[in-house]
C-alpha cells in the first residue's frame, strides 16, 4: 500500500507550494509518531 501511495505523494508534493509541503511533512511526522507510540503501548500492555 505504501508503495502505491509513494508516487502519488511525490507528485502532489511537486505541485504544492513549499508552505503546504511543510505542513504535509509535519502531519506525516506526527502521524508516524502516533503510530510508533501505539506500537510501543501495545507491546507494553500485552
Tab-separated table of N, CA and C in Angstrom:
chain	number	residue	atom	x	y	z
A	1	UNK	N	0.833	-1.199	0.000
A	1	UNK	CA	0.000	0.000	0.000
A	1	UNK	C	0.866	1.247	0.000
A	2	UNK	N	1.920	1.229	0.814
A	2	UNK	CA	2.807	2.386	0.869
A	2	UNK	C	3.485	2.600	-0.481
A	3	UNK	N	3.837	1.510	-1.141
A	3	UNK	CA	4.480	1.619	-2.443
A	3	UNK	C	3.578	2.259	-3.484
A	4	UNK	N	2.269	2.008	-3.371
A	4	UNK	CA	1.329	2.609	-4.316
A	4	UNK	C	1.142	4.090	-4.039
A	5	UNK	N	1.206	4.472	-2.755
A	5	UNK	CA	0.953	5.859	-2.383
A	5	UNK	C	2.156	6.753	-2.651
A	6	UNK	N	3.350	6.178	-2.670
A	6	UNK	CA	4.560	6.984	-2.768
A	6	UNK	C	4.607	7.861	-4.020
A	7	UNK	N	4.379	7.312	-5.216
A	7	UNK	CA	4.403	8.170	-6.418
A	7	UNK	C	3.351	9.268	-6.360
A	8	UNK	N	2.184	8.951	-5.817
A	8	UNK	CA	1.115	9.947	-5.703
A	8	UNK	C	1.551	11.063	-4.769
A	9	UNK	N	2.169	10.689	-3.649
A	9	UNK	CA	2.638	11.693	-2.696
A	9	UNK	C	3.717	12.563	-3.318
A	10	UNK	N	4.645	11.941	-4.048
A	10	UNK	CA	5.716	12.708	-4.684
A	10	UNK	C	5.141	13.676	-5.711
A	11	UNK	N	4.140	13.230	-6.469
A	11	UNK	CA	3.501	14.073	-7.472
A	11	UNK	C	2.810	15.251	-6.809
A	12	UNK	N	2.090	14.986	-5.715
A	12	UNK	CA	1.364	16.064	-5.039
A	12	UNK	C	2.339	17.038	-4.383
A	13	UNK	N	3.458	16.531	-3.879
A	13	UNK	CA	4.459	17.409	-3.269
A	13	UNK	C	5.049	18.346	-4.323
A	14	UNK	N	5.260	17.827	-5.540
A	14	UNK	CA	5.804	18.671	-6.609
A	14	UNK	C	4.838	19.794	-6.970
A	15	UNK	N	3.548	19.535	-6.834
A	15	UNK	CA	2.546	20.506	-7.264
A	15	UNK	C	2.199	21.520	-6.186
A	16	UNK	N	2.510	21.192	-4.924
A	16	UNK	CA	2.102	22.078	-3.837
A	16	UNK	C	3.183	23.096	-3.517
A	17	UNK	N	2.791	24.280	-3.063
A	17	UNK	CA	3.754	25.289	-2.632
A	17	UNK	C	4.525	24.811	-1.401
A	18	UNK	N	5.680	25.421	-1.119
A	18	UNK	CA	6.528	24.996	-0.004
A	18	UNK	C	5.802	24.994	1.337
A	19	UNK	N	4.897	25.969	1.547
A	19	UNK	CA	4.198	26.040	2.833
A	19	UNK	C	3.404	24.766	3.082
A	20	UNK	N	2.714	24.301	2.048
A	20	UNK	CA	1.909	23.095	2.196
A	20	UNK	C	2.809	21.872	2.350
A	21	UNK	N	3.987	21.909	1.729
A	21	UNK	CA	4.938	20.812	1.898
A	21	UNK	C	5.346	20.689	3.357
A	22	UNK	N	5.595	21.844	3.990
A	22	UNK	CA	5.996	21.833	5.398
A	22	UNK	C	4.880	21.258	6.260
A	23	UNK	N	3.646	21.694	6.024
A	23	UNK	CA	2.515	21.190	6.805
A	23	UNK	C	2.318	19.705	6.563
A	24	UNK	N	2.469	19.259	5.307
A	24	UNK	CA	2.321	17.841	4.999
A	24	UNK	C	3.394	17.030	5.715
A	25	UNK	N	4.611	17.565	5.732
A	25	UNK	CA	5.704	16.885	6.412
A	25	UNK	C	5.430	16.781	7.902
A	26	UNK	N	4.967	17.882	8.490
A	26	UNK	CA	4.620	17.877	9.913
A	26	UNK	C	3.528	16.854	10.195
A	27	UNK	N	2.507	16.826	9.358
A	27	UNK	CA	1.420	15.868	9.545
A	27	UNK	C	1.923	14.438	9.472
A	28	UNK	N	2.832	14.174	8.529
A	28	UNK	CA	3.389	12.832	8.392
A	28	UNK	C	4.181	12.449	9.628
A	29	UNK	N	5.016	13.374	10.111
A	29	UNK	CA	5.837	13.103	11.295
A	29	UNK	C	4.949	12.833	12.505
A	30	UNK	N	3.898	13.657	12.668
A	30	UNK	CA	3.000	13.490	13.807
A	30	UNK	C	2.283	12.146	13.739
A	31	UNK	N	1.762	11.800	12.564
A	31	UNK	CA	1.031	10.539	12.435
A	31	UNK	C	1.969	9.354	12.645
A	32	UNK	N	3.200	9.448	12.136
A	32	UNK	CA	4.175	8.381	12.352
A	32	UNK	C	4.488	8.242	13.837
A	33	UNK	N	4.619	9.375	14.525
A	33	UNK	CA	4.878	9.341	15.963
A	33	UNK	C	3.743	8.680	16.719
A	34	UNK	N	2.508	8.983	16.310
A	34	UNK	CA	1.342	8.373	16.957
A	34	UNK	C	1.356	6.868	16.733
A	35	UNK	N	1.662	6.433	15.515
A	35	UNK	CA	1.715	5.005	15.221
A	35	UNK	C	2.814	4.330	16.040
A	36	UNK	N	3.950	4.996	16.164
A	36	UNK	CA	5.058	4.437	16.936
A	36	UNK	C	4.662	4.284	18.401
A	37	UNK	N	4.035	5.319	18.968
A	37	UNK	CA	3.573	5.255	20.361
A	37	UNK	C	2.548	4.148	20.536
A	38	UNK	N	1.631	4.006	19.573
A	38	UNK	CA	0.614	2.959	19.656
A	38	UNK	C	1.278	1.586	19.679
A	39	UNK	N	2.316	1.408	18.863
A	39	UNK	CA	3.024	0.133	18.831
A	39	UNK	C	3.719	-0.125	20.161
A	40	UNK	N	4.353	0.911	20.707
A	40	UNK	CA	5.049	0.759	21.991
A	40	UNK	C	4.056	0.404	23.089
A	41	UNK	N	2.947	1.134	23.145
A	41	UNK	CA	1.936	0.872	24.168
A	41	UNK	C	1.362	-0.531	24.023
A	42	UNK	N	1.102	-0.940	22.793
A	42	UNK	CA	0.560	-2.271	22.554
A	42	UNK	C	1.555	-3.330	23.031
A	43	UNK	N	2.839	-3.106	22.773
A	43	UNK	CA	3.873	-4.048	23.192
A	43	UNK	C	3.959	-4.111	24.710
A	44	UNK	N	3.852	-2.947	25.357
A	44	UNK	CA	3.966	-2.894	26.817
A	44	UNK	C	2.744	-3.526	27.479
A	45	UNK	N	1.575	-3.276	26.923
A	45	UNK	CA	0.333	-3.725	27.564
A	45	UNK	C	0.071	-5.210	27.358
A	46	UNK	N	0.613	-5.798	26.297
A	46	UNK	CA	0.325	-7.206	26.040
A	46	UNK	C	1.310	-8.107	26.742
